[in-house]
Amino acid sequence: MIHQARPFRLSIPFTGGAPSAYDEYSQRRLSDMRDYYHDSAAADALIDANDPLIYEVWSILTPELAGELPFGVTRLLPGTVGGEYFMTKGHYHQVLETGEVYLGLAGEGRIVTETPEGDTDVQALTPGTMLYIPPRWAHRTVNVGAGDLWFAWVYPGNAGHDYVTIVRDGFRLRLMDKNGTPGIMTTR
Ligand code: PAN
Ligand code: ZN
């Protein structure tokens, strides 16, 4: 169902957990995103072994219009693929001039961002963190902790999602587990 012009409410557990209501649920297993990881041989081995669940998304959908504000919650599981932390696919917004707000609920994460011009940034996402992703910045969430990472987000209804650029080029910065602490690998 797509919510229309009546106010409504739902609850989101502040320590992480599925929202009490949502329009759409989706999940990504490693097989859904093999080409996003740096080490595709390691990804293939894990897919053959148990094809782990990487993340789940609960979304409130709205009409895809500029004044609308779709929002929801993401759960990103802990783990690594060839030393690279479990992460979301990451994307540019199709309408590049649209930003987004994230709110950390549980766990320890990072938001890796970059612009088409090659500017890069990494920010911590922890419980209570509100994080602003300005227009033009591609964004990916990475779980660098031992437990689940939960966060909420809201973005403009007209944004759209461009995954093609990221799967083709990859992010310039990747987060790797270096003996238990996150290290940044620069790819280009
Ligand atoms: C978030 C993300 C969500 C899943 O809602 O879409 O965390 O990540 P991917 O979209 O990269 O698979 C958001 O940034 N929406 O715009
Ligand atoms: Zn986004």
Tab-separated table of C-alpha atoms and ligand atoms in Angstrom:
chain	number	residue	atom	x	y	z
A	1	MET	CA	0.000	0.000	0.000
A	2	ILE	CA	1.208	3.522	-0.710
A	3	HIS	CA	0.249	5.989	1.979
A	4	GLN	CA	-1.613	9.014	0.745
A	5	ALA	CA	-2.488	12.339	2.270
A	6	ARG	CA	-3.574	11.347	5.832
A	7	PRO	CA	-1.224	11.628	8.819
A	8	PHE	CA	-0.271	8.302	10.389
A	9	ARG	CA	2.231	6.952	12.884
A	10	LEU	CA	4.191	3.831	13.691
A	11	SER	CA	6.813	2.846	16.249
A	12	ILE	CA	10.483	2.063	15.757
A	13	PRO	CA	12.375	0.332	18.593
A	14	PHE	CA	15.176	2.682	19.708
A	15	THR	CA	17.471	-0.275	20.297
A	16	GLY	CA	16.848	-1.758	16.863
A	17	GLY	CA	14.011	-3.873	15.549
A	18	ALA	CA	11.441	-3.969	12.781
A	19	PRO	CA	8.970	-1.065	12.668
A	20	SER	CA	5.415	-1.766	13.779
A	21	ALA	CA	4.114	-1.064	10.268
A	22	TYR	CA	5.575	-0.886	6.770
A	23	ASP	CA	4.567	-1.046	3.122
A	24	GLU	CA	7.466	-3.084	1.757
A	25	TYR	CA	10.025	-5.526	3.126
A	26	SER	CA	13.085	-6.571	1.161
A	27	GLN	CA	16.226	-8.525	1.901
A	28	ARG	CA	19.614	-8.851	0.270
A	29	ARG	CA	21.632	-12.029	0.427
A	30	LEU	CA	25.240	-12.170	-0.733
A	31	SER	CA	24.105	-13.733	-4.033
A	32	ASP	CA	22.067	-10.566	-4.697
A	33	MET	CA	25.204	-8.429	-4.498
A	34	ARG	CA	28.190	-10.615	-5.414
A	35	ASP	CA	29.675	-7.992	-7.733
A	36	TYR	CA	29.679	-5.272	-5.092
A	37	TYR	CA	32.441	-6.902	-3.036
A	38	HIS	CA	36.120	-6.460	-3.768
A	39	ASP	CA	36.978	-10.170	-3.544
A	40	SER	CA	34.530	-11.969	-5.852
A	41	ALA	CA	36.187	-15.377	-5.251
A	42	ALA	CA	35.573	-15.001	-1.504
A	43	ALA	CA	31.991	-13.929	-2.263
A	44	ASP	CA	31.447	-17.009	-4.462
A	45	ALA	CA	32.774	-19.341	-1.748
A	46	LEU	CA	30.412	-17.864	0.842
A	47	ILE	CA	27.475	-17.997	-1.577
A	48	ASP	CA	28.181	-21.689	-2.141
A	49	ALA	CA	28.524	-22.312	1.602
A	50	ASN	CA	25.349	-20.646	2.960
A	51	ASP	CA	24.612	-17.493	0.932
A	52	PRO	CA	24.395	-15.310	4.072
A	53	LEU	CA	21.731	-12.685	4.659
A	54	ILE	CA	23.479	-9.296	4.483
A	55	TYR	CA	20.648	-6.821	5.141
A	56	GLU	CA	16.911	-6.282	5.451
A	57	VAL	CA	14.902	-3.123	4.713
A	58	TRP	CA	11.437	-2.099	5.969
A	59	SER	CA	10.037	0.837	3.971
A	60	ILE	CA	7.145	3.239	4.174
A	61	LEU	CA	6.430	4.066	0.546
A	62	THR	CA	5.030	7.362	-0.682
A	63	PRO	CA	4.167	8.747	-4.100
A	64	GLU	CA	7.443	9.464	-5.931
A	65	LEU	CA	7.039	13.222	-5.687
A	66	ALA	CA	9.405	15.982	-4.536
A	67	GLY	CA	7.362	16.975	-1.464
A	68	GLU	CA	7.003	13.416	-0.165
A	69	LEU	CA	9.333	11.799	2.401
A	70	PRO	CA	9.619	8.002	2.187
A	71	PHE	CA	11.268	6.570	5.303
A	72	GLY	CA	12.120	3.301	6.968
A	73	VAL	CA	14.575	1.106	8.816
A	74	THR	CA	17.514	-1.064	7.734
A	75	ARG	CA	19.142	-3.966	9.600
A	76	LEU	CA	22.684	-4.769	8.425
A	77	LEU	CA	24.192	-7.975	9.792
A	78	PRO	CA	27.789	-8.345	11.036
A	79	GLY	CA	30.397	-10.240	9.027
A	80	THR	CA	33.031	-9.988	6.329
A	81	VAL	CA	33.556	-11.125	2.732
A	82	GLY	CA	37.256	-11.579	1.967
A	83	GLY	CA	38.015	-9.168	4.827
A	84	GLU	CA	35.535	-6.545	3.597
A	85	TYR	CA	32.775	-5.775	6.083
A	86	PHE	CA	29.152	-6.600	5.259
A	87	MET	CA	27.635	-3.523	3.599
A	88	THR	CA	24.674	-2.255	1.623
A	89	LYS	CA	24.897	-2.001	-2.156
A	90	GLY	CA	25.089	1.769	-1.943
A	91	HIS	CA	23.753	4.159	-4.537
A	92	TYR	CA	23.541	7.619	-5.988
A	93	HIS	CA	20.110	9.148	-6.001
A	94	GLN	CA	18.886	9.279	-9.585
A	95	VAL	CA	17.959	12.901	-9.013
A	96	LEU	CA	21.468	13.871	-7.928
A	97	GLU	CA	20.323	17.038	-6.162
A	98	THR	CA	18.497	15.151	-3.389
A	99	GLY	CA	19.927	14.485	0.085
A	100	GLU	CA	19.011	12.075	2.882
A	101	VAL	CA	19.041	11.845	6.693
A	102	TYR	CA	20.110	8.710	8.607
A	103	LEU	CA	19.613	8.004	12.334
A	104	GLY	CA	21.735	5.342	14.048
A	105	LEU	CA	19.712	3.052	16.361
A	106	ALA	CA	21.967	0.125	17.323
A	107	GLY	CA	25.387	-1.255	16.511
A	108	GLU	CA	28.532	0.277	15.083
A	109	GLY	CA	28.615	1.371	11.461
A	110	ARG	CA	30.178	3.669	8.950
A	111	ILE	CA	28.663	5.637	6.114
A	112	VAL	CA	31.000	5.720	3.132
A	113	THR	CA	30.227	8.508	0.673
A	114	GLU	CA	31.631	10.019	-2.500
A	115	THR	CA	30.717	12.506	-5.207
A	116	PRO	CA	30.948	12.054	-8.981
A	117	GLU	CA	33.916	14.452	-8.873
A	118	GLY	CA	35.846	12.108	-6.565
A	119	ASP	CA	35.416	13.740	-3.167
A	120	THR	CA	35.208	11.017	-0.473
A	121	ASP	CA	34.176	10.794	3.190
A	122	VAL	CA	33.604	8.241	5.968
A	123	GLN	CA	31.411	8.967	9.015
A	124	ALA	CA	30.620	6.846	12.078
A	125	LEU	CA	27.007	5.707	12.485
A	126	THR	CA	26.279	4.742	16.106
A	127	PRO	CA	23.156	4.860	18.305
A	128	GLY	CA	21.907	8.447	18.508
A	129	THR	CA	23.901	9.671	15.511
A	130	MET	CA	21.955	11.763	13.028
A	131	LEU	CA	23.845	11.897	9.791
A	132	TYR	CA	23.227	14.183	6.848
A	133	ILE	CA	24.050	13.033	3.328
A	134	PRO	CA	24.021	16.138	1.134
A	135	PRO	CA	22.754	16.093	-2.457
A	136	ARG	CA	25.258	14.594	-4.962
A	137	TRP	CA	26.872	12.163	-2.470
A	138	ALA	CA	26.611	8.424	-3.200
A	139	HIS	CA	26.200	6.532	0.082
A	140	ARG	CA	26.823	3.028	1.417
A	141	THR	CA	26.391	1.722	4.979
A	142	VAL	CA	28.992	-0.667	6.435
A	143	ASN	CA	28.710	-2.741	9.628
A	144	VAL	CA	32.098	-2.630	11.392
A	145	GLY	CA	30.782	-4.002	14.704
A	146	ALA	CA	30.150	-7.454	16.184
A	147	GLY	CA	26.345	-7.159	16.331
A	148	ASP	CA	23.516	-6.038	14.075
A	149	LEU	CA	23.559	-2.437	12.823
A	150	TRP	CA	20.119	-0.781	12.822
A	151	PHE	CA	19.395	2.639	11.367
A	152	ALA	CA	16.465	4.721	10.147
A	153	TRP	CA	16.419	6.990	7.112
A	154	VAL	CA	14.239	9.487	5.246
A	155	TYR	CA	14.753	10.859	1.760
A	156	PRO	CA	12.866	12.960	-0.816
A	157	GLY	CA	10.137	11.102	-2.664
A	158	ASN	CA	11.433	12.049	-6.099
A	159	ALA	CA	15.032	10.860	-5.423
A	160	GLY	CA	15.060	7.510	-7.247
A	161	HIS	CA	18.007	5.105	-6.872
A	162	ASP	CA	20.968	4.623	-9.216
A	163	TYR	CA	22.767	1.351	-8.416
A	164	VAL	CA	24.303	0.948	-11.882
A	165	THR	CA	27.094	3.481	-11.385
A	166	ILE	CA	28.183	1.848	-8.124
A	167	VAL	CA	28.165	-1.743	-9.353
A	168	ARG	CA	30.157	-0.618	-12.420
A	169	ASP	CA	32.753	1.614	-10.728
A	170	GLY	CA	32.674	0.565	-7.037
A	171	PHE	CA	33.198	3.030	-4.202
A	172	ARG	CA	36.617	4.658	-4.045
A	173	LEU	CA	36.891	3.737	-0.358
A	174	ARG	CA	36.270	0.246	1.021
A	175	LEU	CA	36.257	-0.744	4.690
A	176	MET	CA	38.365	-3.776	5.529
A	177	ASP	CA	38.744	-5.712	8.772
A	178	LYS	CA	42.419	-5.314	9.786
A	179	ASN	CA	42.914	-7.582	12.813
A	180	GLY	CA	39.587	-6.557	14.317
A	181	THR	CA	39.638	-2.832	13.504
A	182	PRO	CA	38.291	-1.083	10.412
A	183	GLY	CA	40.872	0.021	7.876
A	184	ILE	CA	40.207	2.038	4.727
A	185	MET	CA	41.272	0.596	1.371
A	186	THR	CA	41.485	3.114	-1.478
A	187	THR	CA	40.629	1.581	-4.844
A	188	ARG	CA	41.279	4.433	-7.244
B	1	PAN	C1	18.396	3.644	2.302
B	1	PAN	C2	18.973	2.395	1.607
B	1	PAN	C3	18.918	1.112	2.415
B	1	PAN	C4	19.468	-0.079	1.611
B	1	PAN	O1	17.034	3.477	2.507
B	1	PAN	O2	18.249	2.228	0.427
B	1	PAN	O3	19.659	1.236	3.588
B	1	PAN	O4	20.660	0.234	0.942
B	1	PAN	P1	20.795	0.116	-0.652
B	1	PAN	O5	19.685	0.952	-1.214
B	1	PAN	O6	22.128	0.698	-0.968
B	1	PAN	O7	20.630	-1.306	-1.025
B	1	PAN	C5	18.660	4.829	1.381
B	1	PAN	O8	19.741	5.341	1.325
B	1	PAN	N1	17.642	5.212	0.581
B	1	PAN	O9	17.788	6.236	-0.273
B	2	ZN	ZN	19.749	6.904	-0.414
